[in-house]
């Protein structure tokens, strides 16, 4: 039974220090992937990791690997980590908690002079959020082989800036190959970003898997014309058609509970108050814990689009550009998380991740699980995202003990 402790004040101080980089007035964080603020956060993290005795490497997609040596360096490391990039109106904890919990594990192992058989390696994965450059989870996706390196380097943001150029610009186009990464086991610590742990009054979520998701771009083509001279019955209004599509996304998700459907991004062309919109670019994000349900939602979406086209005369082009099936984590790793939570006396429950996480892609090539902690009112991807030092301490303590257990096996 392992009940090692972490230094909770040090973890909290590191979280608050990192939160100053890209800190917003409302108390959140805006550190979009591969911006100067992301660079600053990465550099601070590397400084702390080197001070904690880690060797640091950067791979060709900008993933950072911080390795604490083990007694047998020929063994695959026990891994942990998450991401430093945030949403535009992100919080202080999404992703950051996971990378700083990993650092606190290394610092605590150092304090207690604990030598692990396997090395311990913290990963800071590039562009987990998929907000500036889509899709999400790019760094872990390239390493797991879900995405090709070149296709990801060639993605562009809304301003046409190329990811590969941004990586060079901030100095994180690394030498280490993206292929061949191995982990003996991998654990990601993360706030739940949903309401269930708080509702059930549990301190730890033992994450057994993650729901699947499908991302689409939809382009709606109507006809620009004058707001004052075009009679209502002669219009071909792309924005009006998009309202019907948004409603259908909502209806489809509710018809396939507990699925989720979201339209979060929209560009209106020409976006002029006295011209009827001729073109809409919008995102659609569908998610479900069951793959057959996710497929049924996908089918319902195509049927809804055909109905809207014939009712409005607006042409709708749907581009499904990202999909992954529901993920099931490794039983041994899930048990290690549950055992650590029980040994430490933390109340816990099994849970499926509603959000996408790098651990979902790491599970393609390594035994993986996640550790969730509650966040206030389940709110995330919002500057008011909040959790407590005690909740972070619980999650990080479970991580430390799960890692030590696996690092000795
Ligand atoms: O979209 C997600 O679930 C994650 O926050 N990237
Ligand atoms: Mn995250
Ligand atoms: Mn997120
Ligand atoms: Mn995520």
Short mmCIF file of C-alpha atoms and ligand atoms in Angstrom, two decimals:
data_model
loop_
_atom_site.label_atom_id
_atom_site.label_comp_id
_atom_site.label_asym_id
_atom_site.label_seq_id
_atom_site.Cartn_x
_atom_site.Cartn_y
_atom_site.Cartn_z
CA UNK A 1 0.00 0.00 0.00
CA UNK A 2 1.50 3.32 -1.03
CA UNK A 3 0.30 6.54 0.64
CA UNK A 4 3.01 8.98 -0.31
CA UNK A 5 2.22 12.66 0.11
CA UNK A 6 2.83 15.65 -2.16
CA UNK A 7 3.57 19.28 -1.25
CA UNK A 8 0.16 20.84 -1.80
CA UNK A 9 1.26 24.46 -1.26
CA UNK A 10 4.02 24.10 -3.85
CA UNK A 11 1.59 22.61 -6.38
CA UNK A 12 -0.91 25.41 -5.80
CA UNK A 13 1.78 28.10 -5.99
CA UNK A 14 2.99 26.67 -9.33
CA UNK A 15 -0.58 26.68 -10.66
CA UNK A 16 -1.06 30.32 -9.65
CA UNK A 17 2.35 31.29 -11.08
CA UNK A 18 1.59 29.63 -14.44
CA UNK A 19 -1.87 31.25 -14.46
CA UNK A 20 -0.23 34.69 -14.61
CA UNK A 21 0.93 33.90 -18.17
CA UNK A 22 -2.05 34.87 -20.31
CA UNK A 23 -4.04 35.74 -17.18
CA UNK A 24 -7.34 37.51 -18.00
CA UNK A 25 -9.30 40.14 -16.07
CA UNK A 26 -12.02 37.64 -15.18
CA UNK A 27 -9.42 35.33 -13.62
CA UNK A 28 -9.02 32.93 -16.50
CA UNK A 29 -6.22 32.20 -18.93
CA UNK A 30 -5.79 32.82 -22.63
CA UNK A 31 -2.72 30.98 -23.93
CA UNK A 32 -3.73 29.86 -27.41
CA UNK A 33 -1.56 27.14 -28.93
CA UNK A 34 1.77 28.31 -30.37
CA UNK A 35 1.29 31.97 -29.49
CA UNK A 36 3.95 33.96 -27.63
CA UNK A 37 2.05 33.31 -24.41
CA UNK A 38 2.13 29.55 -25.06
CA UNK A 39 5.89 29.95 -25.62
CA UNK A 40 6.25 31.74 -22.28
CA UNK A 41 4.32 29.02 -20.47
CA UNK A 42 6.39 26.30 -22.13
CA UNK A 43 9.66 28.02 -21.23
CA UNK A 44 8.63 28.47 -17.59
CA UNK A 45 7.64 24.81 -17.41
CA UNK A 46 10.97 23.65 -18.88
CA UNK A 47 12.85 25.86 -16.36
CA UNK A 48 10.96 24.21 -13.47
CA UNK A 49 11.43 20.71 -14.89
CA UNK A 50 15.18 21.20 -15.32
CA UNK A 51 15.41 22.61 -11.77
CA UNK A 52 13.74 19.37 -10.66
CA UNK A 53 16.48 17.36 -12.36
CA UNK A 54 14.60 16.32 -15.49
CA UNK A 55 16.24 16.01 -18.89
CA UNK A 56 14.09 17.83 -21.47
CA UNK A 57 13.49 17.06 -25.15
CA UNK A 58 11.13 18.59 -27.73
CA UNK A 59 9.80 16.60 -30.67
CA UNK A 60 8.98 17.65 -34.24
CA UNK A 61 5.39 18.65 -33.34
CA UNK A 62 6.49 20.62 -30.29
CA UNK A 63 5.61 18.07 -27.60
CA UNK A 64 7.86 18.55 -24.55
CA UNK A 65 9.19 15.44 -22.75
CA UNK A 66 10.63 15.92 -19.24
CA UNK A 67 12.27 12.73 -17.93
CA UNK A 68 13.25 11.91 -14.35
CA UNK A 69 15.81 9.06 -14.52
CA UNK A 70 14.88 5.62 -13.19
CA UNK A 71 17.20 2.92 -11.87
CA UNK A 72 16.90 1.05 -15.18
CA UNK A 73 16.94 3.53 -18.06
CA UNK A 74 16.40 0.71 -20.55
CA UNK A 75 12.82 0.43 -19.28
CA UNK A 76 9.94 2.38 -20.83
CA UNK A 77 9.00 5.35 -18.61
CA UNK A 78 5.85 5.66 -16.57
CA UNK A 79 4.27 8.70 -18.17
CA UNK A 80 2.00 11.51 -17.12
CA UNK A 81 1.16 14.95 -18.49
CA UNK A 82 -1.47 17.00 -20.28
CA UNK A 83 -1.41 20.40 -22.05
CA UNK A 84 -0.53 24.07 -21.43
CA UNK A 85 -2.55 25.59 -24.27
CA UNK A 86 -5.97 27.01 -23.36
CA UNK A 87 -9.26 28.01 -24.90
CA UNK A 88 -9.70 31.72 -25.77
CA UNK A 89 -11.78 32.12 -22.61
CA UNK A 90 -10.09 29.29 -20.73
CA UNK A 91 -9.48 28.71 -17.04
CA UNK A 92 -6.43 28.25 -14.82
CA UNK A 93 -6.73 24.46 -14.52
CA UNK A 94 -7.79 22.75 -17.77
CA UNK A 95 -4.62 20.93 -18.90
CA UNK A 96 -2.31 22.97 -16.68
CA UNK A 97 -3.28 20.96 -13.60
CA UNK A 98 -2.13 17.77 -15.33
CA UNK A 99 1.30 19.03 -16.32
CA UNK A 100 1.92 20.70 -12.95
CA UNK A 101 0.69 17.63 -11.06
CA UNK A 102 3.31 15.68 -13.00
CA UNK A 103 5.97 18.19 -11.96
CA UNK A 104 4.85 17.97 -8.32
CA UNK A 105 5.20 14.17 -8.51
CA UNK A 106 8.82 14.58 -9.63
CA UNK A 107 9.50 17.21 -6.98
CA UNK A 108 7.96 14.97 -4.27
CA UNK A 109 9.94 11.93 -5.40
CA UNK A 110 13.07 14.08 -5.18
CA UNK A 111 12.15 15.38 -1.69
CA UNK A 112 11.60 11.84 -0.43
CA UNK A 113 14.66 10.44 -2.24
CA UNK A 114 12.53 7.83 -3.92
CA UNK A 115 14.20 5.98 -6.78
CA UNK A 116 11.80 4.35 -9.22
CA UNK A 117 12.79 1.37 -11.33
CA UNK A 118 11.20 2.87 -14.47
CA UNK A 119 11.97 6.48 -15.45
CA UNK A 120 9.11 8.94 -14.95
CA UNK A 121 8.31 11.12 -17.97
CA UNK A 122 6.03 14.16 -18.11
CA UNK A 123 4.61 15.15 -21.50
CA UNK A 124 3.35 18.60 -22.41
CA UNK A 125 1.30 17.84 -25.53
CA UNK A 126 0.99 20.44 -28.29
CA UNK A 127 -2.37 22.02 -29.11
CA UNK A 128 -4.72 19.80 -27.14
CA UNK A 129 -7.54 22.33 -27.36
CA UNK A 130 -7.96 22.46 -31.13
CA UNK A 131 -9.26 26.01 -30.82
CA UNK A 132 -6.71 28.03 -32.83
CA UNK A 133 -5.71 25.06 -35.04
CA UNK A 134 -8.28 22.29 -35.54
CA UNK A 135 -8.67 19.42 -34.83
CA UNK A 136 -7.82 18.97 -31.15
CA UNK A 137 -5.22 16.75 -29.46
CA UNK A 138 -2.73 17.29 -32.28
CA UNK A 139 0.51 16.59 -30.38
CA UNK A 140 -0.69 13.29 -28.94
CA UNK A 141 -2.50 12.48 -32.19
CA UNK A 142 0.68 12.75 -34.27
CA UNK A 143 2.66 10.62 -31.78
CA UNK A 144 -0.08 7.96 -31.73
CA UNK A 145 -0.22 7.95 -35.54
CA UNK A 146 -3.80 9.24 -35.76
CA UNK A 147 -2.51 12.24 -37.71
CA UNK A 148 0.40 12.55 -40.15
CA UNK A 149 3.10 15.00 -39.05
CA UNK A 150 3.10 16.93 -42.33
CA UNK A 151 -0.71 17.30 -42.51
CA UNK A 152 -0.66 18.80 -39.01
CA UNK A 153 2.32 21.08 -39.70
CA UNK A 154 0.38 22.36 -42.75
CA UNK A 155 -2.83 23.21 -40.86
CA UNK A 156 -3.63 26.92 -40.71
CA UNK A 157 -5.53 29.14 -38.29
CA UNK A 158 -8.34 31.55 -39.27
CA UNK A 159 -5.70 34.15 -40.21
CA UNK A 160 -3.99 31.70 -42.56
CA UNK A 161 -0.93 31.27 -40.31
CA UNK A 162 0.58 27.78 -40.76
CA UNK A 163 1.13 25.65 -37.66
CA UNK A 164 4.62 24.55 -38.73
CA UNK A 165 5.70 28.19 -39.17
CA UNK A 166 4.30 29.11 -35.75
CA UNK A 167 6.16 26.18 -34.20
CA UNK A 168 9.42 27.47 -35.74
CA UNK A 169 8.63 31.04 -34.73
CA UNK A 170 8.25 30.20 -31.04
CA UNK A 171 11.31 27.93 -31.14
CA UNK A 172 9.55 24.61 -30.46
CA UNK A 173 10.10 22.74 -33.71
CA UNK A 174 12.12 20.04 -31.97
CA UNK A 175 14.62 17.47 -33.21
CA UNK A 176 13.19 14.41 -31.43
CA UNK A 177 11.21 12.17 -33.81
CA UNK A 178 7.48 11.84 -33.16
CA UNK A 179 7.61 8.07 -33.74
CA UNK A 180 8.58 5.35 -31.30
CA UNK A 181 7.32 6.88 -28.06
CA UNK A 182 6.74 4.21 -25.40
CA UNK A 183 5.19 4.24 -21.93
CA UNK A 184 5.07 1.41 -19.41
CA UNK A 185 1.85 3.13 -18.27
CA UNK A 186 0.41 6.65 -18.69
CA UNK A 187 -1.83 8.65 -16.33
CA UNK A 188 -3.37 12.05 -17.08
CA UNK A 189 -4.70 14.11 -14.18
CA UNK A 190 -7.43 16.59 -15.16
CA UNK A 191 -10.36 18.50 -13.71
CA UNK A 192 -13.58 16.73 -14.73
CA UNK A 193 -14.93 19.81 -16.53
CA UNK A 194 -18.43 18.49 -15.86
CA UNK A 195 -20.90 18.30 -12.96
CA UNK A 196 -20.89 14.62 -11.92
CA UNK A 197 -18.17 14.35 -9.22
CA UNK A 198 -19.50 17.44 -7.47
CA UNK A 199 -23.09 16.16 -7.71
CA UNK A 200 -22.07 12.79 -6.25
CA UNK A 201 -19.78 14.48 -3.70
CA UNK A 202 -16.75 12.41 -4.79
CA UNK A 203 -13.14 13.58 -4.50
CA UNK A 204 -11.71 11.45 -7.33
CA UNK A 205 -13.00 10.28 -10.71
CA UNK A 206 -11.56 6.92 -11.79
CA UNK A 207 -11.70 7.44 -15.54
CA UNK A 208 -12.52 4.23 -17.41
CA UNK A 209 -12.65 5.77 -20.88
CA UNK A 210 -13.70 8.73 -23.04
CA UNK A 211 -16.69 9.39 -25.25
CA UNK A 212 -16.22 9.44 -29.02
CA UNK A 213 -16.51 12.63 -31.04
CA UNK A 214 -17.11 13.83 -34.59
CA UNK A 215 -16.15 17.33 -35.75
CA UNK A 216 -17.53 18.85 -38.97
CA UNK A 217 -17.18 22.08 -40.92
CA UNK A 218 -20.44 23.14 -42.56
CA UNK A 219 -20.60 25.72 -45.37
CA UNK A 220 -24.01 27.21 -46.18
CA UNK A 221 -24.38 29.01 -49.51
CA UNK A 222 -27.34 31.33 -50.04
CA UNK A 223 -27.43 34.62 -51.95
CA UNK A 224 -26.26 38.04 -50.79
CA UNK A 225 -28.83 40.74 -51.57
CA UNK A 226 -30.11 44.05 -50.28
CA UNK A 227 -31.81 44.07 -46.85
CA UNK A 228 -34.21 46.81 -47.93
CA UNK A 229 -35.19 45.92 -51.47
CA UNK A 230 -35.41 42.09 -51.38
CA UNK A 231 -38.96 40.89 -50.57
CA UNK A 232 -39.01 38.18 -47.88
CA UNK A 233 -40.32 35.50 -50.25
CA UNK A 234 -37.45 36.09 -52.70
CA UNK A 235 -34.60 35.67 -50.21
CA UNK A 236 -31.99 32.89 -49.93
CA UNK A 237 -30.67 33.69 -46.47
CA UNK A 238 -27.71 31.51 -45.35
CA UNK A 239 -27.83 32.81 -41.77
CA UNK A 240 -31.54 31.95 -41.45
CA UNK A 241 -30.82 28.42 -42.71
CA UNK A 242 -27.99 28.10 -40.17
CA UNK A 243 -30.44 28.78 -37.33
CA UNK A 244 -32.42 25.73 -38.46
CA UNK A 245 -29.23 23.66 -38.60
CA UNK A 246 -28.20 24.78 -35.10
CA UNK A 247 -31.64 23.77 -33.79
CA UNK A 248 -31.31 20.37 -35.50
CA UNK A 249 -27.90 19.79 -33.83
CA UNK A 250 -29.57 20.47 -30.48
CA UNK A 251 -32.56 18.19 -31.30
CA UNK A 252 -30.34 15.32 -32.49
CA UNK A 253 -28.19 15.44 -29.33
CA UNK A 254 -31.30 15.42 -27.10
CA UNK A 255 -32.82 12.57 -29.09
CA UNK A 256 -29.63 10.57 -28.46
CA UNK A 257 -29.06 11.34 -24.76
CA UNK A 258 -26.51 11.50 -23.14
CA UNK A 259 -24.98 12.62 -26.45
CA UNK A 260 -23.83 16.21 -26.91
CA UNK A 261 -24.13 18.54 -29.91
CA UNK A 262 -22.53 21.98 -30.15
CA UNK A 263 -22.11 24.74 -32.71
CA UNK A 264 -19.32 26.90 -31.32
CA UNK A 265 -17.78 28.64 -34.30
CA UNK A 266 -19.46 30.71 -37.01
CA UNK A 267 -18.37 33.18 -39.68
CA UNK A 268 -21.03 35.25 -41.46
CA UNK A 269 -20.26 36.57 -44.96
CA UNK A 270 -20.30 39.46 -45.65
CA UNK A 271 -21.30 40.19 -42.02
CA UNK A 272 -22.82 43.55 -42.96
CA UNK A 273 -25.98 44.71 -41.20
CA UNK A 274 -27.83 45.67 -44.41
CA UNK A 275 -26.85 42.74 -46.64
CA UNK A 276 -28.65 39.38 -46.45
CA UNK A 277 -25.91 36.86 -45.54
CA UNK A 278 -24.89 34.79 -48.53
CA UNK A 279 -22.46 32.42 -46.83
CA UNK A 280 -21.96 30.83 -43.42
CA UNK A 281 -18.99 28.81 -42.21
CA UNK A 282 -19.80 26.95 -38.99
CA UNK A 283 -18.50 24.12 -36.81
CA UNK A 284 -20.49 21.12 -35.56
CA UNK A 285 -19.25 18.99 -32.63
CA UNK A 286 -21.12 15.72 -31.88
CA UNK A 287 -20.17 13.37 -29.01
CA UNK A 288 -21.47 10.13 -27.50
CA UNK A 289 -20.14 7.33 -25.25
CA UNK A 290 -21.48 4.69 -27.70
CA UNK A 291 -20.17 4.46 -31.27
CA UNK A 292 -23.42 3.18 -32.74
CA UNK A 293 -25.23 6.20 -31.26
CA UNK A 294 -22.56 8.55 -32.63
CA UNK A 295 -23.13 6.98 -36.09
CA UNK A 296 -26.89 7.41 -35.70
CA UNK A 297 -26.36 11.09 -34.82
CA UNK A 298 -24.15 11.47 -37.89
CA UNK A 299 -26.89 9.96 -40.10
CA UNK A 300 -29.58 12.16 -38.53
CA UNK A 301 -27.42 15.22 -39.23
CA UNK A 302 -27.16 14.40 -42.95
CA UNK A 303 -30.93 13.84 -43.16
CA UNK A 304 -31.58 17.16 -41.39
CA UNK A 305 -29.31 18.96 -43.85
CA UNK A 306 -31.23 17.55 -46.83
CA UNK A 307 -34.51 18.79 -45.30
CA UNK A 308 -33.14 22.30 -44.66
CA UNK A 309 -31.73 22.55 -48.19
CA UNK A 310 -35.07 21.71 -49.81
CA UNK A 311 -36.99 24.02 -47.44
CA UNK A 312 -34.71 27.06 -47.85
CA UNK A 313 -32.92 26.65 -51.18
CA UNK A 314 -29.64 27.20 -49.31
CA UNK A 315 -26.94 24.70 -50.35
CA UNK A 316 -25.21 23.07 -47.37
CA UNK A 317 -21.85 21.35 -47.68
CA UNK A 318 -20.89 19.15 -44.70
CA UNK A 319 -17.20 18.31 -44.25
CA UNK A 320 -16.63 15.62 -41.56
CA UNK A 321 -12.92 16.20 -40.80
CA UNK A 322 -12.29 14.60 -37.41
CA UNK A 323 -13.59 11.48 -35.73
CA UNK A 324 -12.54 9.14 -33.01
CA UNK A 325 -14.46 6.28 -31.52
CA UNK A 326 -15.22 5.98 -27.79
CA UNK A 327 -12.05 5.08 -25.88
CA UNK A 328 -11.71 2.32 -23.24
CA UNK A 329 -8.76 2.72 -20.86
CA UNK A 330 -6.51 -0.10 -19.60
CA UNK A 331 -7.98 -2.11 -16.73
CA UNK A 332 -4.66 -2.39 -14.86
CA UNK A 333 -4.16 1.38 -14.98
CA UNK A 334 -7.78 2.03 -14.00
CA UNK A 335 -7.33 -0.33 -11.03
CA UNK A 336 -4.10 1.47 -10.04
CA UNK A 337 -6.00 4.77 -9.91
CA UNK A 338 -8.87 3.27 -7.92
CA UNK A 339 -6.46 1.51 -5.50
CA UNK A 340 -4.48 4.72 -4.93
CA UNK A 341 -7.68 6.66 -4.22
CA UNK A 342 -8.91 3.99 -1.80
CA UNK A 343 -5.49 3.63 -0.07
CA UNK A 344 -5.41 7.40 0.44
CA UNK A 345 -8.98 7.42 1.72
CA UNK A 346 -10.44 9.58 -1.07
CA UNK A 347 -14.07 8.98 -2.05
CA UNK A 348 -14.19 8.00 -5.71
CA UNK A 349 -16.39 6.80 -8.55
CA UNK A 350 -15.89 5.45 -12.05
CA UNK A 351 -16.56 8.02 -14.77
CA UNK A 352 -16.28 8.39 -18.55
CA UNK A 353 -14.52 11.51 -19.86
CA UNK A 354 -16.93 13.84 -21.65
CA UNK A 355 -14.08 15.96 -23.00
CA UNK A 356 -11.33 14.84 -25.33
CA UNK A 357 -7.96 14.40 -23.64
CA UNK A 358 -4.46 13.53 -24.82
CA UNK A 359 -4.75 10.33 -22.79
CA UNK A 360 -7.38 9.18 -25.30
CA UNK A 361 -4.74 9.10 -28.03
CA UNK A 362 -1.94 7.85 -25.76
CA UNK A 363 -4.16 4.83 -25.07
CA UNK A 364 -3.60 3.85 -28.72
CA UNK A 365 -0.05 2.81 -27.84
CA UNK A 366 0.26 2.53 -24.06
CA UNK A 367 -1.77 1.28 -21.08
CA UNK A 368 -3.53 4.47 -19.93
CA UNK A 369 -6.00 5.88 -17.47
CA UNK A 370 -6.97 9.28 -16.06
CA UNK A 371 -7.60 10.82 -12.67
CA UNK A 372 -10.38 13.39 -12.42
CA UNK A 373 -11.01 15.96 -9.71
CA UNK A 374 -14.16 18.08 -9.33
CA UNK A 375 -14.43 21.65 -10.59
CA UNK A 376 -16.88 24.22 -9.24
CA UNK A 377 -20.38 23.77 -10.75
CA UNK A 378 -18.75 21.58 -13.41
CA UNK A 379 -17.80 24.71 -15.37
CA UNK A 380 -14.79 24.71 -17.71
CA UNK A 381 -13.78 26.38 -21.00
CA UNK A 382 -14.78 29.49 -19.08
CA UNK A 383 -12.64 32.05 -17.24
CA UNK A 384 -14.51 31.36 -13.99
CA UNK A 385 -13.28 27.72 -14.02
CA UNK A 386 -12.43 26.97 -10.41
CA UNK A 387 -11.25 24.21 -8.08
CA UNK A 388 -9.62 24.10 -4.64
CA UNK A 389 -6.13 23.40 -3.36
CA UNK A 390 -7.50 20.37 -1.49
CA UNK A 391 -9.06 18.94 -4.66
CA UNK A 392 -5.79 19.43 -6.55
CA UNK A 393 -3.91 17.81 -3.66
CA UNK A 394 -6.18 14.76 -3.82
CA UNK A 395 -5.73 14.32 -7.56
CA UNK A 396 -1.98 14.81 -7.44
CA UNK A 397 -1.58 12.42 -4.47
CA UNK A 398 -3.47 9.73 -6.38
CA UNK A 399 -1.21 10.38 -9.37
CA UNK A 400 1.96 10.06 -7.26
CA UNK A 401 0.88 6.76 -5.77
CA UNK A 402 -0.42 5.31 -9.02
CA UNK A 403 2.87 6.20 -10.72
CA UNK A 404 4.98 4.70 -7.91
CA UNK A 405 2.90 1.52 -8.02
CA UNK A 406 3.31 1.16 -11.79
CA UNK A 407 6.96 2.25 -11.76
CA UNK A 408 7.83 -0.72 -9.56
CA UNK A 409 5.94 -3.32 -11.63
O1 LIG B 1 -12.84 19.47 -26.98
C1 LIG B 1 -12.42 18.89 -25.97
O2 LIG B 1 -13.07 18.05 -25.42
C2 LIG B 1 -11.08 19.24 -25.40
O3 LIG B 1 -11.22 20.25 -24.45
N1 LIG B 1 -10.12 19.59 -26.40
MN1 LIG B 2 -7.89 19.75 -21.20
MN1 LIG B 3 -10.08 21.95 -22.85
MN1 LIG B 4 -9.16 18.18 -23.39
#
